[in-house]
Structure formats: C-alpha cells, structure tokens
Coordinates of C-alpha atoms and ligand atoms in Angstrom, one line a residue:
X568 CA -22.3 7.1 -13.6
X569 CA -19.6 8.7 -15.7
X570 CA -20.3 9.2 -19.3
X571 CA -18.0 8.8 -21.9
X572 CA -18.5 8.4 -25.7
X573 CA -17.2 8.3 -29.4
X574 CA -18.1 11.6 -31.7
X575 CA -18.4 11.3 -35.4
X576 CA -20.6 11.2 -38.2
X577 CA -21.0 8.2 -39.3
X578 CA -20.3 6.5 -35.8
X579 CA -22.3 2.8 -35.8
X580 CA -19.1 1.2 -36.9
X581 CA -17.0 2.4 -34.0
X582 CA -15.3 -0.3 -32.0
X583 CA -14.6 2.1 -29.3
X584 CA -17.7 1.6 -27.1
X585 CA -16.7 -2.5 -26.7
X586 CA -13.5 -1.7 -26.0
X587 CA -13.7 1.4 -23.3
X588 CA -16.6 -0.7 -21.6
X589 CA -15.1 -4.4 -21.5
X590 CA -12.3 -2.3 -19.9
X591 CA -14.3 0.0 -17.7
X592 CA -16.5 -3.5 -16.6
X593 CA -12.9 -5.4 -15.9
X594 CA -11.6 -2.8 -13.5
X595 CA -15.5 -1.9 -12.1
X596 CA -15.6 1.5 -13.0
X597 CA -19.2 2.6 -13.1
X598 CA -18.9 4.7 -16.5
X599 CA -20.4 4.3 -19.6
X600 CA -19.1 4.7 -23.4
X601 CA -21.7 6.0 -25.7
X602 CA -22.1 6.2 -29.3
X603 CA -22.6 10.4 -30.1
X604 CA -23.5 10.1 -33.6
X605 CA -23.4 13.8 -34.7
X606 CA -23.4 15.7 -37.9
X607 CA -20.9 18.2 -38.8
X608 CA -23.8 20.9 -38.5
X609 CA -24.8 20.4 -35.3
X610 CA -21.4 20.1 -33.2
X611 CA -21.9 23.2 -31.6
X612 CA -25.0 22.3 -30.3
X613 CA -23.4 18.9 -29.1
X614 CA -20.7 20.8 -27.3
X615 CA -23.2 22.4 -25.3
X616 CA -24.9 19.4 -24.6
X617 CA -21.4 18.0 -23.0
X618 CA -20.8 20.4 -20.9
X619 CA -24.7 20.4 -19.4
X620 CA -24.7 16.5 -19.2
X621 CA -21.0 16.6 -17.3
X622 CA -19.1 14.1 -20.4
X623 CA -16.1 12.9 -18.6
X624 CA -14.5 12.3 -22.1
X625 CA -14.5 12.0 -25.7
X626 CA -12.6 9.9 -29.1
X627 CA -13.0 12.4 -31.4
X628 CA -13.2 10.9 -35.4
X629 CA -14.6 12.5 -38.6
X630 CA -16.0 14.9 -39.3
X631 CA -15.1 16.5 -35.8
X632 CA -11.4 16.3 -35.6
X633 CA -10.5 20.1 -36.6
X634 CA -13.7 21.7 -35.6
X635 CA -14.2 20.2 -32.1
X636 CA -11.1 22.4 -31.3
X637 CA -13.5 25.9 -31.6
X638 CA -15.4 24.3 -28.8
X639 CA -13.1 23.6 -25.8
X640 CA -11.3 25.7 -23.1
X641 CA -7.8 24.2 -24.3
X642 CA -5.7 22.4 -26.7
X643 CA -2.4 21.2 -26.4
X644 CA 0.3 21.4 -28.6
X645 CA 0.0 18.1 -30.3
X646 CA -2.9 18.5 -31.0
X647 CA -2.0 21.8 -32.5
X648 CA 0.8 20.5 -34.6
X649 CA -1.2 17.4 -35.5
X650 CA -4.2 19.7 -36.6
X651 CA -6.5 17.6 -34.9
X652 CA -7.8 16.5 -31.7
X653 CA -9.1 12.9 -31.5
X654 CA -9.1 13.0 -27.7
X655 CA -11.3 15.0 -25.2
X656 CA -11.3 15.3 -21.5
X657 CA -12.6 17.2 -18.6
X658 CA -10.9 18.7 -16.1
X659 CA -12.3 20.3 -12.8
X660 CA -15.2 21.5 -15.4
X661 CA -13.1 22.3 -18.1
X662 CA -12.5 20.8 -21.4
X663 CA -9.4 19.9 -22.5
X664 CA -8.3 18.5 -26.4
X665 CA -5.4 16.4 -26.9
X666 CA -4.3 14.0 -29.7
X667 CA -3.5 10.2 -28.8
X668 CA -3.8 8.4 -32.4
X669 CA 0.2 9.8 -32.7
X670 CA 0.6 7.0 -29.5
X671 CA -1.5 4.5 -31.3
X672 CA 1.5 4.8 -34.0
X673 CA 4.2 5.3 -32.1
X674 CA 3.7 2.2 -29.2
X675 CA 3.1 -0.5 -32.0
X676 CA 6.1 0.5 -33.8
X677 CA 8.1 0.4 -30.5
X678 CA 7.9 -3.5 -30.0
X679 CA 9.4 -3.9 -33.3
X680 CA 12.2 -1.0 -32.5
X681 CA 11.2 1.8 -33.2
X682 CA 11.4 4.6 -35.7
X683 CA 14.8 5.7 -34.7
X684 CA 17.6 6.1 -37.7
X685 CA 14.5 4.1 -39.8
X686 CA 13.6 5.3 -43.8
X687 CA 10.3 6.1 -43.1
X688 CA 7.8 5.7 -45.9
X689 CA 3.9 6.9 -45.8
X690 CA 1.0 5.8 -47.8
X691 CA -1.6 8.9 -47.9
X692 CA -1.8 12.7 -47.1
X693 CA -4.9 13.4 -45.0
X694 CA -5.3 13.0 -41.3
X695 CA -4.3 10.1 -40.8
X696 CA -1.3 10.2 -42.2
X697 CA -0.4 13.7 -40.6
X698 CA -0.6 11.7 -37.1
X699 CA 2.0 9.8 -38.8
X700 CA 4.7 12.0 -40.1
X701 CA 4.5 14.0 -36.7
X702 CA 5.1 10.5 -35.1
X703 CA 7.7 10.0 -37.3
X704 CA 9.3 13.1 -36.9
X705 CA 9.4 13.1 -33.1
X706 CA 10.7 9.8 -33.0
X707 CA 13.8 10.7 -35.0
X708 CA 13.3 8.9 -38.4
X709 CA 16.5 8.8 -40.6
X710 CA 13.9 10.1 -43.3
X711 CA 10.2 10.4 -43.9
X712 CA 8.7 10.3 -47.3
X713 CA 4.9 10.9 -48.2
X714 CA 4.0 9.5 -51.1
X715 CA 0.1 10.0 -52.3
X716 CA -2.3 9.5 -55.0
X717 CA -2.7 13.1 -55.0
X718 CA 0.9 14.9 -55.7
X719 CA -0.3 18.5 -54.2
X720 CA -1.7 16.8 -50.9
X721 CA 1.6 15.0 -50.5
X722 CA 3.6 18.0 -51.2
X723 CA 1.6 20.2 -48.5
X724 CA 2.2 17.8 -45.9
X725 CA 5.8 17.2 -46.8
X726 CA 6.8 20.8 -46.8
X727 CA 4.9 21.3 -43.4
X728 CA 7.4 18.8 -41.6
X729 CA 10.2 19.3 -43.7
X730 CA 9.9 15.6 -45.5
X731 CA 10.1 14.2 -49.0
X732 CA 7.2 13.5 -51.1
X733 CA 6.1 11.6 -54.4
X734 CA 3.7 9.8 -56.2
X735 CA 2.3 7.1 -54.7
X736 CA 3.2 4.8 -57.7
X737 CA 7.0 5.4 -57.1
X738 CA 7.7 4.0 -54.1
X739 CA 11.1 2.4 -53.8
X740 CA 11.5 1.1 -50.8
X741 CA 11.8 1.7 -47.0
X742 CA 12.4 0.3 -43.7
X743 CA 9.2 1.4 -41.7
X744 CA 6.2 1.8 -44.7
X745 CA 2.9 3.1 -42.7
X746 CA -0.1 3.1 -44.7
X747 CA -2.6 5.8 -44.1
X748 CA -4.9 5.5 -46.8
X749 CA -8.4 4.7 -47.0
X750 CA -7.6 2.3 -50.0
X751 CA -9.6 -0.8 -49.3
X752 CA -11.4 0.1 -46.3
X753 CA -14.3 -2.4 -46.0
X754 CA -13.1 -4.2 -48.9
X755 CA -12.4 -8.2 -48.5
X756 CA -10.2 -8.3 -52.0
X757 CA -8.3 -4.7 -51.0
X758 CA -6.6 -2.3 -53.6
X759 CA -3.0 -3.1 -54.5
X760 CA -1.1 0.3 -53.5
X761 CA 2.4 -1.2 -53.6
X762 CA 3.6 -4.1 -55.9
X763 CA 4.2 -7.0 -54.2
X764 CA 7.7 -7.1 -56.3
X765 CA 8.5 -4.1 -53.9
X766 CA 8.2 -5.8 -50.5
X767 CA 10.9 -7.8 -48.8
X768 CA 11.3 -9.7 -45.4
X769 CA 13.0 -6.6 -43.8
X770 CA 10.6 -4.2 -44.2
X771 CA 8.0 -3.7 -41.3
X772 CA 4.5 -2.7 -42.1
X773 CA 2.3 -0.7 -40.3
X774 CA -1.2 -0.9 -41.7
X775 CA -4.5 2.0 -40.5
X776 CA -7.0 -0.4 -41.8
X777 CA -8.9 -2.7 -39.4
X778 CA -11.7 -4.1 -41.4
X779 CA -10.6 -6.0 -43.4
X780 CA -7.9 -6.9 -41.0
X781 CA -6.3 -8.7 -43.8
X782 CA -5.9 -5.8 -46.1
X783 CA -4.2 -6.6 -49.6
X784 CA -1.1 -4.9 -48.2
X785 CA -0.6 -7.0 -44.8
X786 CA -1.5 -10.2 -47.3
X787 CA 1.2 -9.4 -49.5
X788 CA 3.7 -8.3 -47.0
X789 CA 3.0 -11.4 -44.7
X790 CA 3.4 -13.5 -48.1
X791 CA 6.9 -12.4 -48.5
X792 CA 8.0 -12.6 -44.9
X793 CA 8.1 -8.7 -43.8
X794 CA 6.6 -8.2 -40.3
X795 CA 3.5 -6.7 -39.9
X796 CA 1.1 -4.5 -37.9
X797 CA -2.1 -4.7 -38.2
X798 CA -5.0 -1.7 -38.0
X799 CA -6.1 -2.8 -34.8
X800 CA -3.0 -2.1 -33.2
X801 CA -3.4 1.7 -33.6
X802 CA -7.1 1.6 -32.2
X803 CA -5.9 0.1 -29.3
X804 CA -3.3 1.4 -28.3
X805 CA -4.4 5.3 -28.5
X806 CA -7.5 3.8 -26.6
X807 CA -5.3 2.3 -24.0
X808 CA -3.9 6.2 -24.0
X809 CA -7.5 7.9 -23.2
X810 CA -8.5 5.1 -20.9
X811 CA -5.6 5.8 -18.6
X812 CA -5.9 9.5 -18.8
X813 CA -9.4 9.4 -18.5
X814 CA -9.9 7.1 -15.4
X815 CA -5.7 7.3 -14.0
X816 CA -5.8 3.7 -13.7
X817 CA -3.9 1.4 -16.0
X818 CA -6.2 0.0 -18.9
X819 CA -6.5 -3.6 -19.0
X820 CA -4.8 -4.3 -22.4
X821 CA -5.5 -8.0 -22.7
X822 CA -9.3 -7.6 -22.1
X823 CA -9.4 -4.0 -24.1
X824 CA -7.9 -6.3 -26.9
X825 CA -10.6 -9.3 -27.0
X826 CA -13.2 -7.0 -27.1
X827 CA -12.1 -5.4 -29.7
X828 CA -10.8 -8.6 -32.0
X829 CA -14.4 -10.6 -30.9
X830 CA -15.7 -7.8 -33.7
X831 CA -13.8 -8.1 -36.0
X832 CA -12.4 -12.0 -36.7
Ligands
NDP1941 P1 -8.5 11.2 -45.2 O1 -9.8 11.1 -46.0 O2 -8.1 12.4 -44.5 O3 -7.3 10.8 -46.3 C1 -7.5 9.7 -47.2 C2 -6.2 9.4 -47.9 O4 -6.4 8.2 -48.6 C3 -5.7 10.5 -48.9 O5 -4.3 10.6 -48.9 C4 -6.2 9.9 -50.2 O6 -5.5 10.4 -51.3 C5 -6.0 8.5 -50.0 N1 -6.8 7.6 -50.8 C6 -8.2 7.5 -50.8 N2 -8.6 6.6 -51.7 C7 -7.5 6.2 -52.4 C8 -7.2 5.2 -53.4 N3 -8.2 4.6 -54.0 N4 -6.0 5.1 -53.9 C9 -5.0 5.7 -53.3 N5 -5.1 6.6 -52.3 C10 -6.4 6.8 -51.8 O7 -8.6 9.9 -44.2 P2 -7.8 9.7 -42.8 O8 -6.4 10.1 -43.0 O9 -8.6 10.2 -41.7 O10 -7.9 8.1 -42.7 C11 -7.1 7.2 -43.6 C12 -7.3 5.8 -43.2 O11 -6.8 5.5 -41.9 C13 -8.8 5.4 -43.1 O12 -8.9 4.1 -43.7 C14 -9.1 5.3 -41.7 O13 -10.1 4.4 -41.4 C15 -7.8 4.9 -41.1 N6 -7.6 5.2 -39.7 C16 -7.4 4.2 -38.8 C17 -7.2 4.5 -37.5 C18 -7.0 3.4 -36.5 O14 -7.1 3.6 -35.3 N7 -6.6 2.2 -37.0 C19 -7.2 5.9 -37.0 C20 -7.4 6.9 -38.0 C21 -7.6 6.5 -39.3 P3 -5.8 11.8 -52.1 O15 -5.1 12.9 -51.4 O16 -5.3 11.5 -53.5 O17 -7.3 11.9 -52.1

C-alpha cells in the first residue's frame, strides 16, 4: 500500500485525508492518506522517517511550508518564487517539492474568467496571500494591490512582485478581491474586513476560509449580488492538482468534492 499524508502542526482539522482517500477508494488505488502531525522541532527527524517508510507524497501546511524545503533533493521554481512548498512527491527515490495552492487559486478563478486585464485586490500579507499575488501575477492582472492590517507586511510583499500596497482599511474597490487573511477563521459571526458599502454585484470574491464556509465576507458579498468563491474551492482544487501528479490518473472531482463538503455543511 502507498502512503500518502498531510504534514503540519496542528493537523486534526485537515480535510485532506477524506478527500485524497474518498478519491483514492473511487478509482481503487490501494494507498492511504495519513494524518503526520509534527512539530516544527522535529521535521528533520520526520524527513528521515519519509524516506525510510517510502512516502509516496505529501500536503505540506504550517508550520512546514519554508522549512520542509532544507529537507528534499529538489524544488522547483514555484515553489521557489512562492517561498513555500505545500506539495511533496517522490520520484524514482527522490523527493521532489512543488507548490499547487497557486492552482487552487488560479482554476476557481478561471470558471468565472479569469484574472486577465482584472484590478486585482488582496486581503493579507503572509503565505497565503503570497500564493496569491504570484497567481495573480502570472495570470496577467491589469493590477494587484495588497492591502494588510500590517502596512510593513504589505509593503514587503508588494515590492517583491512589483504591486501596490495599503492599509487594509482603504480599500476602494476591485474587480477580483481575494481574501487571504485568517480574519474569522473558525468563527460563525466572522470579522468585517471590508464595508459592505464597498461591495457591488460586479465584483467577484474569492474567499481562503472554509470553516465557516459562510464567512462575513462571502455573506455580505452574496447579500449584494457579487459572485462568490468559497474557501473550499481552493482546497480542492490544489488537491485535485497533487492527486493527479501523485497517482497520473485524473482525480475524481465530483467524489473529492462530497467528501470534502460532507465535513463541513
Ligand atoms: P499567515 O499567518 O501567514 O497570514 C495571516 C494574515 O492574516 C496576515 O496578513 C495577517 O495580518 C492577517 N490577519 C490575521 N488576523 C487579522 C485580523 N484580525 N484582521 C486583519 N488581518 C488579520 O496565514 P496564511 O497566509 O498561511 O493563511 C491565511 C488564511 O488562508 C488562513 O485563514 C488559512 O486557513 C487560509 N488558507 C486556506 C487555504 C485553502 O486551501 N482554502 C490554503 C492556505 C491558507 P498581519 O500581517 O497584520 O499580521
């Protein structure tokens, strides 16, 4: 049996071993997808561990996503430009890092027409949002804008990719608006980070959140009419990514999906 498995620290709350196995059980695969709950001090230890045990592959989330780089025969260059690998797989005994949350971004945004000649407008400066303004960037956004609670955080990122930033209180606007915070994770009421004033029905919104699914951002924006993505979307579709790399057959979306929505409506 191949093993597969989600790394972080904390790691019970992952959805990701429901979804690889409902699709690894659809398509008979005998493989497995483990939780690897692991603290930040004992990676290196882990990575040897991988490498005895034969791991087929890893999702890589925090604390990992830097420092699991140290530990692997190759990166690519997203990953590299990203400044984080969220995706591991072996190769003919080697292991190889890649980033796929930049697909869980991209492919959601796609259906509604993607980011080209879009005024691009993200919520947050850390990892998450990084994913984003590379996604943005590669796509060909008219503009990207960070804006962040933290001026100095947006203003590193910004200058990395050669975007606008701001304060997260003066947003004014956009076609695309991707929030990448961690505002009102795991909180039923949410946190207001935009006015509702400052939504319309042409704007689409992209949120990172998946529990709540309902954030206070997708409520507001689905109260004024704009179109909406919801945090599972970006889940699923960078899993849909590593599940295709990983076995080179075509993931079973539909089934992936359910699995996924069964724990969390
Ligand atoms: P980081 O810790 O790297 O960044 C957190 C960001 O949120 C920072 O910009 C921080 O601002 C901002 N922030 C935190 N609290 C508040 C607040 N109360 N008000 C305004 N801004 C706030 O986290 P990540 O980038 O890794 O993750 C961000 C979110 O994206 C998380 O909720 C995570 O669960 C989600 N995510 C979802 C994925 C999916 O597949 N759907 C994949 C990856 C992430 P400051 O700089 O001021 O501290």
């Amino acid at each position: 049996m191949d093993i597969y498995g989600i790394l972080a620290h904390p790691a019970h709350h992952s959805l990701s071993p429901a979804m690889h196995n409902a699709g690894f059980k659809a398509l008979g695969i005998d493989a497995d997808f483990r939780i690897f709950d692991v603290p930040a001090s004992e990676l290196e230890q882990f990575t040897k561990l991988m490498r005895e045990e034969k791991i087929k592959g890893l999702s890589v989330s925090k604390p990992h996503k830097e420092n699991i780089m140290h530990f692997l025969d190759e990166v690519d260059g997203i990953a590299e430009k990203i400044g984080a690998c969220n995706f591991v797989y072996e190769k003919n005994g080697r292991y190889l890092g890649s980033n796929v949350d930049w697909i869980g971004i991209k492919e959601p945004i796609d259906q509604f027409g993607g980011f080209e000649d879009k005024n691009v407008v993200i919520l947050g400066a850390g990892g998450a949002a990084r994913a984003a303004v590379f996604t943005a960037k590669k796509s060909h956004a008219a503009s990207i804008t960070v804006l962040n609670r933290t001026l100095e955080h947006a203003k590193t990122l910004a200058e990395e990719f050669d975007c606008e930033f701001n304060k997260l209180v003066n947003f004014n606007g956009a076609d695309i608006v991707i929030q990448a915070t961690s505002a009102g994770l795991n909180n039923p009421e949410g946190v207001e980070l935009i006015p509702k004033e400052k939504l319309n029905p042409s704007m689409l919104i992209f949120e990172m959140i998946y529990t709540p699914r309902e954030t206070r951002l997708i409520r507001d924006a689905l109260e004024v009419g704009a179109q909406v993505i919801t945090g599972e979307n970006m889940l699923l579709h960078q899993g849909y990514a590593a599940f295709e790399i990983w076995t080179a057959q075509k993931p079973p979306r539909e089934i992936m999906r359910q699995a996924v929505l069964d724990k969390i409506t």
